[in-house]
mmCIF file of C-alpha atoms in Angstrom:
data_model
loop_
_atom_site.group_PDB
_atom_site.id
_atom_site.type_symbol
_atom_site.label_atom_id
_atom_site.label_comp_id
_atom_site.label_asym_id
_atom_site.label_seq_id
_atom_site.Cartn_x
_atom_site.Cartn_y
_atom_site.Cartn_z
ATOM 1 C CA MET A 1 229.731 60.735 170.444
ATOM 2 C CA GLY A 2 227.520 63.835 170.136
ATOM 3 C CA GLY A 3 224.476 62.237 168.814
ATOM 4 C CA GLY A 4 223.140 65.557 167.616
ATOM 5 C CA LYS A 5 226.196 66.526 165.582
ATOM 6 C CA ARG A 6 225.761 67.442 161.921
ATOM 7 C CA ALA A 7 227.982 65.295 160.195
ATOM 8 C CA GLY A 8 227.062 67.481 156.815
ATOM 9 C CA ALA A 9 229.410 70.319 158.841
ATOM 10 C CA ALA A 10 232.414 67.965 158.489
ATOM 11 C CA CYS A 11 232.724 68.243 154.997
ATOM 12 C CA GLY A 12 235.502 69.115 153.772
ATOM 13 C CA GLY A 13 237.354 69.006 157.344
ATOM 14 C CA TYR A 14 239.923 66.344 158.490
ATOM 15 C CA VAL A 15 239.454 62.434 158.940
ATOM 16 C CA CYS A 16 241.228 62.116 162.285
ATOM 17 C CA PHE A 17 242.417 58.311 163.698
ATOM 18 C CA GLU A 18 243.533 58.815 167.468
ATOM 19 C CA ASP A 19 244.714 56.202 169.395
ATOM 20 C CA GLU A 20 247.343 55.821 172.868
ATOM 21 C CA ALA A 21 250.348 53.596 173.486
ATOM 22 C CA GLY A 22 252.571 52.799 176.991
ATOM 23 C CA PHE A 23 255.861 52.689 177.005
ATOM 24 C CA THR A 24 258.277 51.665 180.027
ATOM 25 C CA ARG A 25 262.384 51.339 180.516
ATOM 26 C CA ARG A 26 261.686 47.803 179.820
ATOM 27 C CA PRO A 27 262.092 47.452 175.799
ATOM 28 C CA PRO A 28 260.331 45.262 173.377
ATOM 29 C CA ARG A 29 261.726 42.226 172.343
ATOM 30 C CA GLY A 30 263.831 42.435 169.069
ATOM 31 C CA ARG A 31 266.477 40.960 166.334
ATOM 32 C CA THR A 32 269.494 41.939 166.186
ATOM 33 C CA TRP A 33 273.137 40.782 164.605
ATOM 34 C CA GLY A 34 275.426 38.730 166.976
ATOM 35 C CA ARG A 35 278.248 36.189 167.413
ATOM 36 C CA ARG A 36 277.259 32.773 166.558
ATOM 37 C CA GLY A 37 275.918 30.395 169.156
ATOM 38 C CA VAL A 38 276.139 33.807 171.739
ATOM 39 C CA THR A 39 272.786 35.218 172.437
ATOM 40 C CA PRO A 40 273.102 39.621 173.128
ATOM 41 C CA VAL A 41 271.581 40.266 176.479
ATOM 42 C CA VAL A 42 270.314 43.495 177.263
ATOM 43 C CA THR A 43 270.284 44.096 181.056
ATOM 44 C CA ILE A 44 267.737 46.223 182.426
ATOM 45 C CA SER A 45 266.432 47.005 186.153
ATOM 46 C CA GLY A 46 263.444 45.123 187.179
ATOM 47 C CA ARG A 47 262.329 47.816 189.823
ATOM 48 C CA ARG A 48 259.417 49.994 188.276
ATOM 49 C CA SER A 49 260.327 53.120 186.877
ATOM 50 C CA GLY A 50 257.349 54.443 186.009
ATOM 51 C CA ARG A 51 255.608 55.021 182.594
ATOM 52 C CA LEU A 52 255.030 57.234 179.589
ATOM 53 C CA SER A 53 251.835 57.227 178.446
ATOM 54 C CA VAL A 54 251.626 58.664 174.501
ATOM 55 C CA ALA A 55 248.617 59.662 172.531
ATOM 56 C CA GLY A 56 249.064 59.861 168.890
ATOM 57 C CA LEU A 57 246.576 61.217 166.005
ATOM 58 C CA ILE A 58 247.129 60.820 161.988
ATOM 59 C CA ALA A 59 244.827 64.128 160.369
ATOM 60 C CA MET A 60 244.094 63.221 156.567
ATOM 61 C CA ARG A 61 242.481 65.005 153.691
ATOM 62 C CA PRO A 62 242.238 64.259 150.236
ATOM 63 C CA GLY A 63 244.350 66.863 148.533
ATOM 64 C CA SER A 64 246.439 67.298 151.724
ATOM 65 C CA ARG A 65 249.380 66.672 153.163
ATOM 66 C CA THR A 66 248.985 63.594 156.176
ATOM 67 C CA ARG A 67 249.900 65.233 159.767
ATOM 68 C CA LEU A 68 250.711 63.231 162.713
ATOM 69 C CA CYS A 69 249.964 64.719 166.081
ATOM 70 C CA HIS A 70 250.956 63.767 169.703
ATOM 71 C CA ARG A 71 250.891 64.596 173.191
ATOM 72 C CA LEU A 72 253.143 62.393 175.762
ATOM 73 C CA ARG A 73 252.833 62.417 179.747
ATOM 74 C CA SER A 74 255.252 61.108 182.086
ATOM 75 C CA HIS A 75 253.492 58.820 185.060
ATOM 76 C CA PRO A 76 256.561 58.861 187.882
ATOM 77 C CA ALA A 77 256.716 55.813 190.001
ATOM 78 C CA GLY A 78 254.615 55.421 193.097
ATOM 79 C CA LYS A 79 251.678 54.058 194.574
ATOM 80 C CA GLY A 80 248.457 56.108 194.066
ATOM 81 C CA THR A 81 249.232 58.134 191.215
ATOM 82 C CA ARG A 82 247.145 57.657 187.859
ATOM 83 C CA ARG A 83 249.599 55.790 184.608
ATOM 84 C CA SER A 84 247.393 56.783 182.162
ATOM 85 C CA MET A 85 245.893 59.655 180.229
ATOM 86 C CA GLY A 86 242.419 61.351 181.335
ATOM 87 C CA GLU A 87 239.882 63.670 179.389
ATOM 88 C CA GLN A 88 241.626 66.263 179.768
ATOM 89 C CA ASP A 89 244.512 65.131 177.721
ATOM 90 C CA PHE A 90 242.741 63.472 175.259
ATOM 91 C CA ILE A 91 240.763 67.110 174.590
ATOM 92 C CA ALA A 92 243.715 68.964 174.785
ATOM 93 C CA LEU A 93 245.568 67.144 171.700
ATOM 94 C CA ILE A 94 242.319 67.580 169.300
ATOM 95 C CA ASP A 95 241.857 70.918 170.133
ATOM 96 C CA GLY A 96 245.689 71.709 169.496
ATOM 97 C CA VAL A 97 245.117 69.608 166.041
ATOM 98 C CA HIS A 98 241.674 72.121 165.076
ATOM 99 C CA GLN A 99 244.265 74.870 165.831
ATOM 100 C CA LEU A 100 246.953 73.380 163.219
ATOM 101 C CA VAL A 101 244.598 72.586 160.700
ATOM 102 C CA ARG A 102 241.639 75.200 161.073
ATOM 103 C CA ALA A 103 238.984 72.949 159.533
ATOM 104 C CA PRO A 104 236.476 70.551 161.253
ATOM 105 C CA VAL A 105 237.751 67.696 162.618
ATOM 106 C CA VAL A 106 236.028 64.111 162.154
ATOM 107 C CA LEU A 107 237.613 62.220 164.742
ATOM 108 C CA VAL A 108 237.517 58.189 164.942
ATOM 109 C CA TRP A 109 238.793 56.209 167.776
ATOM 110 C CA ASP A 110 237.982 53.526 169.833
ATOM 111 C CA ARG A 111 235.556 52.995 172.881
ATOM 112 C CA LEU A 112 237.959 53.024 175.682
ATOM 113 C CA ASN A 113 236.286 54.558 178.742
ATOM 114 C CA THR A 114 237.607 57.801 178.743
ATOM 115 C CA HIS A 115 236.563 58.130 175.476
ATOM 116 C CA VAL A 116 232.761 57.432 175.962
ATOM 117 C CA SER A 117 232.884 59.086 179.263
ATOM 118 C CA ARG A 118 230.148 61.458 180.604
ATOM 119 C CA ARG A 119 232.882 64.127 180.551
ATOM 120 C CA MET A 120 234.709 63.624 177.280
ATOM 121 C CA ARG A 121 230.517 63.475 175.968
ATOM 122 C CA HIS A 122 230.038 67.020 177.284
ATOM 123 C CA LEU A 123 233.563 68.111 176.050
ATOM 124 C CA VAL A 124 232.935 66.885 172.300
ATOM 125 C CA ALA A 125 229.684 68.666 172.430
ATOM 126 C CA GLU A 126 231.037 71.943 173.385
ATOM 127 C CA ARG A 127 233.068 71.804 170.153
ATOM 128 C CA GLU A 128 231.132 72.237 167.262
ATOM 129 C CA TRP A 129 233.601 71.617 165.017
ATOM 130 C CA LEU A 130 233.889 67.954 166.040
ATOM 131 C CA THR A 131 232.363 65.036 165.125
ATOM 132 C CA VAL A 132 233.321 61.929 166.706
ATOM 133 C CA PHE A 133 232.918 58.265 165.470
ATOM 134 C CA LEU A 134 233.585 55.170 167.286
ATOM 135 C CA LEU A 135 235.616 52.174 165.903
ATOM 136 C CA PRO A 136 233.488 48.691 165.920
ATOM 137 C CA ALA A 137 235.062 46.944 169.396
ATOM 138 C CA CYS A 138 238.133 44.988 169.098
ATOM 139 C CA SER A 139 239.374 46.029 165.840
ATOM 140 C CA PRO A 140 242.741 47.780 166.390
ATOM 141 C CA ASP A 141 243.370 46.948 162.409
ATOM 142 C CA LEU A 142 241.236 49.508 161.615
ATOM 143 C CA ASN A 143 243.261 52.293 163.006
ATOM 144 C CA PRO A 144 246.449 53.268 161.420
ATOM 145 C CA VAL A 145 247.912 54.396 164.541
ATOM 146 C CA GLU A 146 248.448 51.355 165.483
ATOM 147 C CA TRP A 147 251.035 51.220 162.580
ATOM 148 C CA VAL A 148 252.646 53.841 164.412
ATOM 149 C CA TRP A 149 253.237 52.282 167.589
ATOM 150 C CA ALA A 150 254.250 49.130 166.112
ATOM 151 C CA HIS A 151 257.110 50.822 164.166
ATOM 152 C CA VAL A 152 258.112 53.299 167.145
ATOM 153 C CA LYS A 153 258.477 50.186 169.114
ATOM 154 C CA ARG A 154 260.191 48.227 166.616
ATOM 155 C CA SER A 155 263.365 51.083 166.669
ATOM 156 C CA LEU A 156 263.409 50.976 170.416
ATOM 157 C CA ALA A 157 263.743 47.132 170.492
ATOM 158 C CA SER A 158 266.661 45.776 172.752
ATOM 159 C CA LEU A 159 267.468 49.466 173.390
ATOM 160 C CA ALA A 160 268.330 49.964 177.805
ATOM 161 C CA VAL A 161 267.410 53.563 178.609
ATOM 162 C CA MET A 162 268.803 54.523 181.873
ATOM 163 C CA ALA A 163 265.575 57.072 182.959
ATOM 164 C CA LEU A 164 262.333 57.863 181.991
ATOM 165 C CA GLY A 165 263.460 61.379 180.839
ATOM 166 C CA GLN A 166 265.659 59.615 178.662
ATOM 167 C CA LEU A 167 262.960 57.315 177.315
ATOM 168 C CA GLU A 168 260.813 60.546 176.394
ATOM 169 C CA THR A 169 263.468 61.900 174.702
ATOM 170 C CA LEU A 170 263.938 59.511 172.378
ATOM 171 C CA VAL A 171 260.140 58.661 171.797
ATOM 172 C CA ARG A 172 259.898 62.582 171.128
ATOM 173 C CA ASN A 173 262.270 61.640 168.284
ATOM 174 C CA ARG A 174 260.916 58.789 166.497
ATOM 175 C CA LEU A 175 257.728 60.182 166.247
ATOM 176 C CA LYS A 176 258.909 63.665 164.899
ATOM 177 C CA ARG A 177 260.868 61.568 162.532
ATOM 178 C CA LEU A 178 257.512 60.803 161.311
ATOM 179 C CA GLN A 179 255.875 64.016 160.900
ATOM 180 C CA TYR A 180 258.425 64.626 158.351
ATOM 181 C CA ARG A 181 257.464 61.178 156.232
ATOM 182 C CA PRO A 182 253.761 61.938 155.307
ATOM 183 C CA HIS A 183 254.277 59.059 152.530
ATOM 184 C CA THR A 184 254.856 56.807 155.917
ATOM 185 C CA LEU A 185 251.720 57.560 157.146
ATOM 186 C CA ASP A 186 249.818 57.140 154.121
ATOM 187 C CA GLY A 187 251.227 53.821 153.996
ATOM 188 C CA PHE A 188 250.025 53.147 157.983
ATOM 189 C CA ILE A 189 246.605 54.303 156.688
ATOM 190 C CA ALA A 190 246.623 51.927 153.472
ATOM 191 C CA GLY A 191 247.671 48.964 155.489
ATOM 192 C CA THR A 192 244.297 49.216 157.474
ATOM 193 C CA GLY A 193 242.660 48.416 153.789
ATOM 194 C CA LEU A 194 240.191 51.510 154.845
ATOM 195 C CA THR A 195 239.327 53.552 151.935
ATOM 196 C CA LEU A 196 237.477 56.920 151.762
ATOM 197 C CA LEU A 197 235.028 56.583 148.916
ATOM 198 C CA GLU A 198 232.548 59.343 149.736
ATOM 199 C CA GLN A 199 231.729 62.027 151.918
ATOM 200 C CA LEU A 200 229.549 61.315 155.161
ATOM 201 C CA SER A 201 225.972 61.897 154.590
ATOM 202 C CA ARG A 202 224.335 61.077 158.152
ATOM 203 C CA VAL A 203 225.347 60.681 162.209
ATOM 204 C CA CYS A 204 223.404 57.578 163.669
ATOM 205 C CA PRO A 205 223.487 58.004 167.243
ATOM 206 C CA VAL A 206 223.494 54.571 169.759
ATOM 207 C CA ASN A 207 223.044 54.845 173.458
ATOM 208 C CA GLY A 208 223.912 58.445 172.953
ATOM 209 C CA VAL A 209 227.377 57.796 171.565
ATOM 210 C CA THR A 210 227.892 58.057 167.721
ATOM 211 C CA GLY A 211 228.805 54.579 166.208
ATOM 212 C CA LEU A 212 230.460 53.859 162.621
ATOM 213 C CA VAL A 213 227.961 52.648 160.364
ATOM 214 C CA ALA A 214 229.447 51.091 157.526
ATOM 215 C CA ASP A 215 226.377 52.024 154.963
ATOM 216 C CA GLU A 216 227.047 55.828 155.510
ATOM 217 C CA VAL A 217 230.634 56.225 156.581
ATOM 218 C CA ARG A 218 231.439 53.802 153.559
ATOM 219 C CA PHE A 219 235.021 53.005 154.566
ATOM 220 C CA GLY A 220 236.055 50.505 151.301
ATOM 221 C CA CYS A 221 236.977 46.967 153.519
ATOM 222 C CA TRP A 222 233.187 47.128 154.823
#
């Protein structure tokens, strides 16, 4: 994205991985203790009660502390209401990260429609400090933020919340804990098998959108 963007300008900046997840009042399945022969049951409401969308971003740079940034948006139940984040939400998160790290940003994310839309390409082109690469299709295992969602949802397993606001508080709390655990974030990055071997050297535009090229970006597992 931003096909004419100079990857060389991003040298010395942060490599950032971004992903999104959704949470509802229905908890993910999990394991817990219980009496032998008696399966614990968590009672939940079957009514539509809204959705919580979360965009998370892991920022890394050799020699610097790995950071986790996030943005949440609640979507109350109701017909005709949007139940996901839009381009402005994503760019607001990226702008916030740039203000925090005060360095160029190399963003790596998937091919979600809002990531590659015309509006998003325009927003990226307006930011000289931002270079964007796309992950290969169907490769969630290459994004360390997926590990963040797995970690958070595991902590919420078998937990029934009463209101969407309570769910938002719990998710914020879990993400804030991870922000103070950079070594855990480093473990999520290591879990992808990716290793940054050398600096970015060239941007390869494909149909107006920049794609990740193994020979140029040189992530270790490719």
